[in-house]
PDB file of C-alpha atoms in Angstrom:
ATOM      1  CA  UNK A   1     -30.720  74.566 203.040  1.00 73.00           C
ATOM      2  CA  UNK A   2     -32.850  71.486 202.967  1.00 82.00           C
ATOM      3  CA  UNK A   3     -35.107  72.685 205.776  1.00 82.00           C
ATOM      4  CA  UNK A   4     -35.789  75.964 203.970  1.00 87.00           C
ATOM      5  CA  UNK A   5     -36.623  74.151 200.753  1.00 90.00           C
ATOM      6  CA  UNK A   6     -39.001  71.829 202.601  1.00 93.00           C
ATOM      7  CA  UNK A   7     -40.802  74.862 204.037  1.00 94.00           C
ATOM      8  CA  UNK A   8     -40.886  76.522 200.631  1.00 94.00           C
ATOM      9  CA  UNK A   9     -42.261  73.433 198.922  1.00 95.00           C
ATOM     10  CA  UNK A  10     -44.980  73.006 201.514  1.00 96.00           C
ATOM     11  CA  UNK A  11     -45.940  76.657 201.086  1.00 96.00           C
ATOM     12  CA  UNK A  12     -45.887  76.317 197.305  1.00 96.00           C
ATOM     13  CA  UNK A  13     -48.014  73.183 197.503  1.00 96.00           C
ATOM     14  CA  UNK A  14     -50.619  74.912 199.660  1.00 97.00           C
ATOM     15  CA  UNK A  15     -50.626  78.041 197.483  1.00 97.00           C
ATOM     16  CA  UNK A  16     -51.149  75.906 194.375  1.00 97.00           C
ATOM     17  CA  UNK A  17     -54.688  75.170 195.594  1.00 97.00           C
ATOM     18  CA  UNK A  18     -55.543  78.674 194.374  1.00 97.00           C
ATOM     19  CA  UNK A  19     -54.343  77.849 190.867  1.00 96.00           C
ATOM     20  CA  UNK A  20     -56.217  74.536 190.802  1.00 97.00           C
ATOM     21  CA  UNK A  21     -59.433  76.397 191.612  1.00 97.00           C
ATOM     22  CA  UNK A  22     -58.720  78.896 188.839  1.00 97.00           C
ATOM     23  CA  UNK A  23     -58.061  76.126 186.293  1.00 96.00           C
ATOM     24  CA  UNK A  24     -61.509  74.671 187.058  1.00 95.00           C
ATOM     25  CA  UNK A  25     -62.983  78.055 186.156  1.00 94.00           C
ATOM     26  CA  UNK A  26     -60.846  78.387 183.023  1.00 94.00           C
ATOM     27  CA  UNK A  27     -61.931  75.005 181.668  1.00 94.00           C
ATOM     28  CA  UNK A  28     -65.476  76.399 181.590  1.00 94.00           C
ATOM     29  CA  UNK A  29     -64.576  79.946 180.546  1.00 93.00           C
ATOM     30  CA  UNK A  30     -62.112  79.223 177.741  1.00 93.00           C
ATOM     31  CA  UNK A  31     -64.580  77.775 175.196  1.00 94.00           C
ATOM     32  CA  UNK A  32     -66.978  80.663 175.809  1.00 93.00           C
ATOM     33  CA  UNK A  33     -64.072  83.082 175.548  1.00 94.00           C
ATOM     34  CA  UNK A  34     -62.993  81.717 172.161  1.00 94.00           C
ATOM     35  CA  UNK A  35     -66.552  81.887 170.775  1.00 95.00           C
ATOM     36  CA  UNK A  36     -67.056  85.570 171.639  1.00 94.00           C
ATOM     37  CA  UNK A  37     -66.534  87.769 168.595  1.00 94.00           C
ATOM     38  CA  UNK A  38     -67.244  91.160 170.146  1.00 96.00           C
ATOM     39  CA  UNK A  39     -63.969  92.384 171.642  1.00 96.00           C
ATOM     40  CA  UNK A  40     -65.607  95.091 173.697  1.00 96.00           C
ATOM     41  CA  UNK A  41     -67.817  92.505 175.391  1.00 96.00           C
ATOM     42  CA  UNK A  42     -64.846  90.201 175.807  1.00 96.00           C
ATOM     43  CA  UNK A  43     -62.703  92.936 177.366  1.00 96.00           C
ATOM     44  CA  UNK A  44     -65.521  93.935 179.744  1.00 96.00           C
ATOM     45  CA  UNK A  45     -66.107  90.316 180.860  1.00 96.00           C
ATOM     46  CA  UNK A  46     -62.393  89.652 181.255  1.00 96.00           C
ATOM     47  CA  UNK A  47     -61.864  92.787 183.359  1.00 96.00           C
ATOM     48  CA  UNK A  48     -64.750  91.759 185.549  1.00 97.00           C
ATOM     49  CA  UNK A  49     -63.324  88.254 185.912  1.00 96.00           C
ATOM     50  CA  UNK A  50     -59.931  89.708 186.843  1.00 97.00           C
ATOM     51  CA  UNK A  51     -61.554  91.376 189.858  1.00 97.00           C
ATOM     52  CA  UNK A  52     -63.500  88.222 190.729  1.00 97.00           C
ATOM     53  CA  UNK A  53     -60.323  86.134 190.482  1.00 97.00           C
ATOM     54  CA  UNK A  54     -58.290  88.601 192.557  1.00 98.00           C
ATOM     55  CA  UNK A  55     -60.798  88.875 195.367  1.00 98.00           C
ATOM     56  CA  UNK A  56     -62.260  85.352 195.173  1.00 97.00           C
ATOM     57  CA  UNK A  57     -58.895  83.581 195.091  1.00 98.00           C
ATOM     58  CA  UNK A  58     -57.475  86.045 197.595  1.00 98.00           C
ATOM     59  CA  UNK A  59     -60.307  85.062 199.938  1.00 98.00           C
ATOM     60  CA  UNK A  60     -59.447  81.372 199.381  1.00 98.00           C
ATOM     61  CA  UNK A  61     -55.817  82.271 200.101  1.00 98.00           C
ATOM     62  CA  UNK A  62     -56.797  83.709 203.462  1.00 98.00           C
ATOM     63  CA  UNK A  63     -58.464  80.395 204.348  1.00 98.00           C
ATOM     64  CA  UNK A  64     -55.329  78.522 203.242  1.00 98.00           C
ATOM     65  CA  UNK A  65     -53.196  80.743 205.519  1.00 98.00           C
ATOM     66  CA  UNK A  66     -55.617  80.194 208.422  1.00 98.00           C
ATOM     67  CA  UNK A  67     -55.495  76.448 207.720  1.00 98.00           C
ATOM     68  CA  UNK A  68     -51.700  76.501 207.864  1.00 98.00           C
ATOM     69  CA  UNK A  69     -51.856  78.476 211.104  1.00 98.00           C
ATOM     70  CA  UNK A  70     -54.285  75.971 212.634  1.00 98.00           C
ATOM     71  CA  UNK A  71     -52.177  73.105 211.275  1.00 97.00           C
ATOM     72  CA  UNK A  72     -49.174  74.487 213.148  1.00 97.00           C
ATOM     73  CA  UNK A  73     -51.180  74.989 216.349  1.00 97.00           C
ATOM     74  CA  UNK A  74     -52.546  71.436 216.408  1.00 97.00           C
ATOM     75  CA  UNK A  75     -49.193  69.916 215.351  1.00 96.00           C
ATOM     76  CA  UNK A  76     -50.481  68.743 211.969  1.00 96.00           C
ATOM     77  CA  UNK A  77     -47.575  70.759 210.563  1.00 96.00           C
ATOM     78  CA  UNK A  78     -44.358  70.555 212.633  1.00 95.00           C
ATOM     79  CA  UNK A  79     -43.587  73.689 214.638  1.00 94.00           C
ATOM     80  CA  UNK A  80     -40.206  74.105 212.996  1.00 94.00           C
ATOM     81  CA  UNK A  81     -42.121  74.867 209.778  1.00 95.00           C
ATOM     82  CA  UNK A  82     -43.575  78.046 211.315  1.00 95.00           C
ATOM     83  CA  UNK A  83     -41.794  80.166 208.714  1.00 95.00           C
ATOM     84  CA  UNK A  84     -44.486  78.980 206.297  1.00 97.00           C
ATOM     85  CA  UNK A  85     -46.785  81.616 207.794  1.00 97.00           C
ATOM     86  CA  UNK A  86     -44.368  84.300 206.671  1.00 97.00           C
ATOM     87  CA  UNK A  87     -43.874  83.083 203.081  1.00 97.00           C
ATOM     88  CA  UNK A  88     -47.370  81.770 202.378  1.00 98.00           C
ATOM     89  CA  UNK A  89     -48.954  85.215 201.754  1.00 98.00           C
ATOM     90  CA  UNK A  90     -46.343  85.947 199.061  1.00 98.00           C
ATOM     91  CA  UNK A  91     -46.817  82.535 197.471  1.00 98.00           C
ATOM     92  CA  UNK A  92     -50.607  82.899 197.487  1.00 98.00           C
ATOM     93  CA  UNK A  93     -50.429  86.362 195.948  1.00 98.00           C
ATOM     94  CA  UNK A  94     -48.061  84.915 193.374  1.00 98.00           C
ATOM     95  CA  UNK A  95     -50.543  82.180 192.467  1.00 98.00           C
ATOM     96  CA  UNK A  96     -53.413  84.666 192.257  1.00 98.00           C
ATOM     97  CA  UNK A  97     -51.283  86.724 189.866  1.00 98.00           C
ATOM     98  CA  UNK A  98     -50.507  83.572 187.883  1.00 98.00           C
ATOM     99  CA  UNK A  99     -54.218  82.871 187.570  1.00 98.00           C
ATOM    100  CA  UNK A 100     -54.847  86.441 186.404  1.00 98.00           C
ATOM    101  CA  UNK A 101     -52.002  86.102 183.900  1.00 98.00           C
ATOM    102  CA  UNK A 102     -53.444  82.859 182.592  1.00 97.00           C
ATOM    103  CA  UNK A 103     -56.765  84.584 182.054  1.00 97.00           C
ATOM    104  CA  UNK A 104     -54.988  87.240 180.003  1.00 97.00           C
ATOM    105  CA  UNK A 105     -53.008  84.581 178.114  1.00 96.00           C
ATOM    106  CA  UNK A 106     -56.282  83.373 176.645  1.00 96.00           C
ATOM    107  CA  UNK A 107     -56.083  86.498 174.485  1.00 96.00           C
ATOM    108  CA  UNK A 108     -52.767  85.304 173.082  1.00 96.00           C
ATOM    109  CA  UNK A 109     -54.557  82.252 171.734  1.00 95.00           C
ATOM    110  CA  UNK A 110     -57.499  84.336 170.606  1.00 95.00           C
ATOM    111  CA  UNK A 111     -55.227  86.645 168.586  1.00 96.00           C
ATOM    112  CA  UNK A 112     -53.039  83.715 167.436  1.00 95.00           C
ATOM    113  CA  UNK A 113     -49.969  85.102 169.180  1.00 96.00           C
ATOM    114  CA  UNK A 114     -49.042  82.063 171.265  1.00 95.00           C
ATOM    115  CA  UNK A 115     -45.386  82.343 170.288  1.00 96.00           C
ATOM    116  CA  UNK A 116     -45.157  85.340 172.653  1.00 96.00           C
ATOM    117  CA  UNK A 117     -45.486  83.030 175.638  1.00 95.00           C
ATOM    118  CA  UNK A 118     -42.218  81.303 174.731  1.00 96.00           C
ATOM    119  CA  UNK A 119     -40.346  84.610 174.675  1.00 96.00           C
ATOM    120  CA  UNK A 120     -41.953  85.952 177.826  1.00 96.00           C
ATOM    121  CA  UNK A 121     -41.311  82.675 179.642  1.00 96.00           C
ATOM    122  CA  UNK A 122     -37.674  82.656 178.559  1.00 96.00           C
ATOM    123  CA  UNK A 123     -37.160  86.288 179.506  1.00 96.00           C
ATOM    124  CA  UNK A 124     -38.792  85.890 182.928  1.00 96.00           C
ATOM    125  CA  UNK A 125     -36.820  82.726 183.560  1.00 96.00           C
ATOM    126  CA  UNK A 126     -33.586  84.567 182.880  1.00 96.00           C
ATOM    127  CA  UNK A 127     -34.613  87.375 185.230  1.00 96.00           C
ATOM    128  CA  UNK A 128     -35.766  84.768 187.752  1.00 95.00           C
ATOM    129  CA  UNK A 129     -32.377  83.039 187.755  1.00 95.00           C
ATOM    130  CA  UNK A 130     -30.687  86.232 188.898  1.00 95.00           C
ATOM    131  CA  UNK A 131     -33.447  87.231 191.320  1.00 95.00           C
ATOM    132  CA  UNK A 132     -33.516  83.781 192.949  1.00 91.00           C
ATOM    133  CA  UNK A 133     -29.745  83.707 193.233  1.00 92.00           C
ATOM    134  CA  UNK A 134     -29.536  87.161 194.768  1.00 94.00           C
ATOM    135  CA  UNK A 135     -32.615  87.050 196.975  1.00 93.00           C
ATOM    136  CA  UNK A 136     -32.186  83.399 197.956  1.00 89.00           C
ATOM    137  CA  UNK A 137     -28.636  83.924 199.144  1.00 91.00           C
ATOM    138  CA  UNK A 138     -29.507  86.993 201.186  1.00 93.00           C
ATOM    139  CA  UNK A 139     -32.997  86.243 202.468  1.00 93.00           C
ATOM    140  CA  UNK A 140     -33.323  82.489 201.954  1.00 92.00           C
ATOM    141  CA  UNK A 141     -36.892  81.168 201.580  1.00 94.00           C
ATOM    142  CA  UNK A 142     -38.435  84.560 202.081  1.00 95.00           C
ATOM    143  CA  UNK A 143     -36.266  86.022 199.308  1.00 95.00           C
ATOM    144  CA  UNK A 144     -37.232  83.275 196.873  1.00 94.00           C
ATOM    145  CA  UNK A 145     -40.911  83.765 197.731  1.00 96.00           C
ATOM    146  CA  UNK A 146     -40.631  87.507 197.117  1.00 96.00           C
ATOM    147  CA  UNK A 147     -38.784  86.830 193.869  1.00 96.00           C
ATOM    148  CA  UNK A 148     -41.537  84.547 192.631  1.00 96.00           C
ATOM    149  CA  UNK A 149     -44.163  87.181 193.473  1.00 97.00           C
ATOM    150  CA  UNK A 150     -42.163  89.888 191.660  1.00 97.00           C
ATOM    151  CA  UNK A 151     -41.886  87.763 188.530  1.00 97.00           C
ATOM    152  CA  UNK A 152     -45.579  87.047 188.563  1.00 97.00           C
ATOM    153  CA  UNK A 153     -46.317  90.757 188.888  1.00 98.00           C
ATOM    154  CA  UNK A 154     -44.160  91.339 185.795  1.00 98.00           C
ATOM    155  CA  UNK A 155     -45.862  88.507 183.963  1.00 98.00           C
ATOM    156  CA  UNK A 156     -49.340  89.811 184.727  1.00 98.00           C
ATOM    157  CA  UNK A 157     -48.484  93.374 183.749  1.00 98.00           C
ATOM    158  CA  UNK A 158     -46.941  92.248 180.477  1.00 98.00           C
ATOM    159  CA  UNK A 159     -49.953  90.163 179.438  1.00 98.00           C
ATOM    160  CA  UNK A 160     -52.469  92.722 180.603  1.00 98.00           C
ATOM    161  CA  UNK A 161     -50.930  95.578 178.647  1.00 98.00           C
ATOM    162  CA  UNK A 162     -50.077  93.434 175.639  1.00 97.00           C
ATOM    163  CA  UNK A 163     -53.689  92.265 175.533  1.00 97.00           C
ATOM    164  CA  UNK A 164     -54.939  95.828 175.670  1.00 97.00           C
ATOM    165  CA  UNK A 165     -52.613  96.679 172.781  1.00 97.00           C
ATOM    166  CA  UNK A 166     -53.973  93.830 170.626  1.00 97.00           C
ATOM    167  CA  UNK A 167     -57.606  94.660 171.465  1.00 97.00           C
ATOM    168  CA  UNK A 168     -57.127  98.365 170.698  1.00 96.00           C
ATOM    169  CA  UNK A 169     -55.418  97.593 167.382  1.00 96.00           C
ATOM    170  CA  UNK A 170     -58.154  95.156 166.365  1.00 95.00           C
ATOM    171  CA  UNK A 171     -60.881  97.655 167.278  1.00 94.00           C
ATOM    172  CA  UNK A 172     -59.223 100.305 165.084  1.00 92.00           C
ATOM    173  CA  UNK A 173     -59.628  98.153 161.981  1.00 78.00           C
TER     174      UNK A 173
END
């Protein structure tokens, strides 16, 4: 219902802080990424940044969760929004995975394969429609949050392995 959506949107808004921080990094990284010609160096740096993003943004996510917890305790956030503490970890993990996927998507531009993003986005949206319908009806806001996280796991795995495929093929030639 409306209350569940309000809780979801607040959680989504808070979790988006993670993605905003990542985008600040990407604005600096992307030009350096595109200039690098050595794919072995680029793969090594990207893999290192994946770990930094996962742990660094995960750490930020912990502070966001603590902030929401404190916000509930001091009545900055109404007490009837307490379900946010349950869904926020899934939304934060989802945004961390989105950041990691965006890092890997830089390779799609690098290899001039940007059209893939349209197909992947369309495919994941179709899957998402069914997941959100099923999970949302059965588990409400928690189900939608889990569905978002699942789709972001799929997105990251696709871009990670597709990138490895393009790098390996380019290194063979």
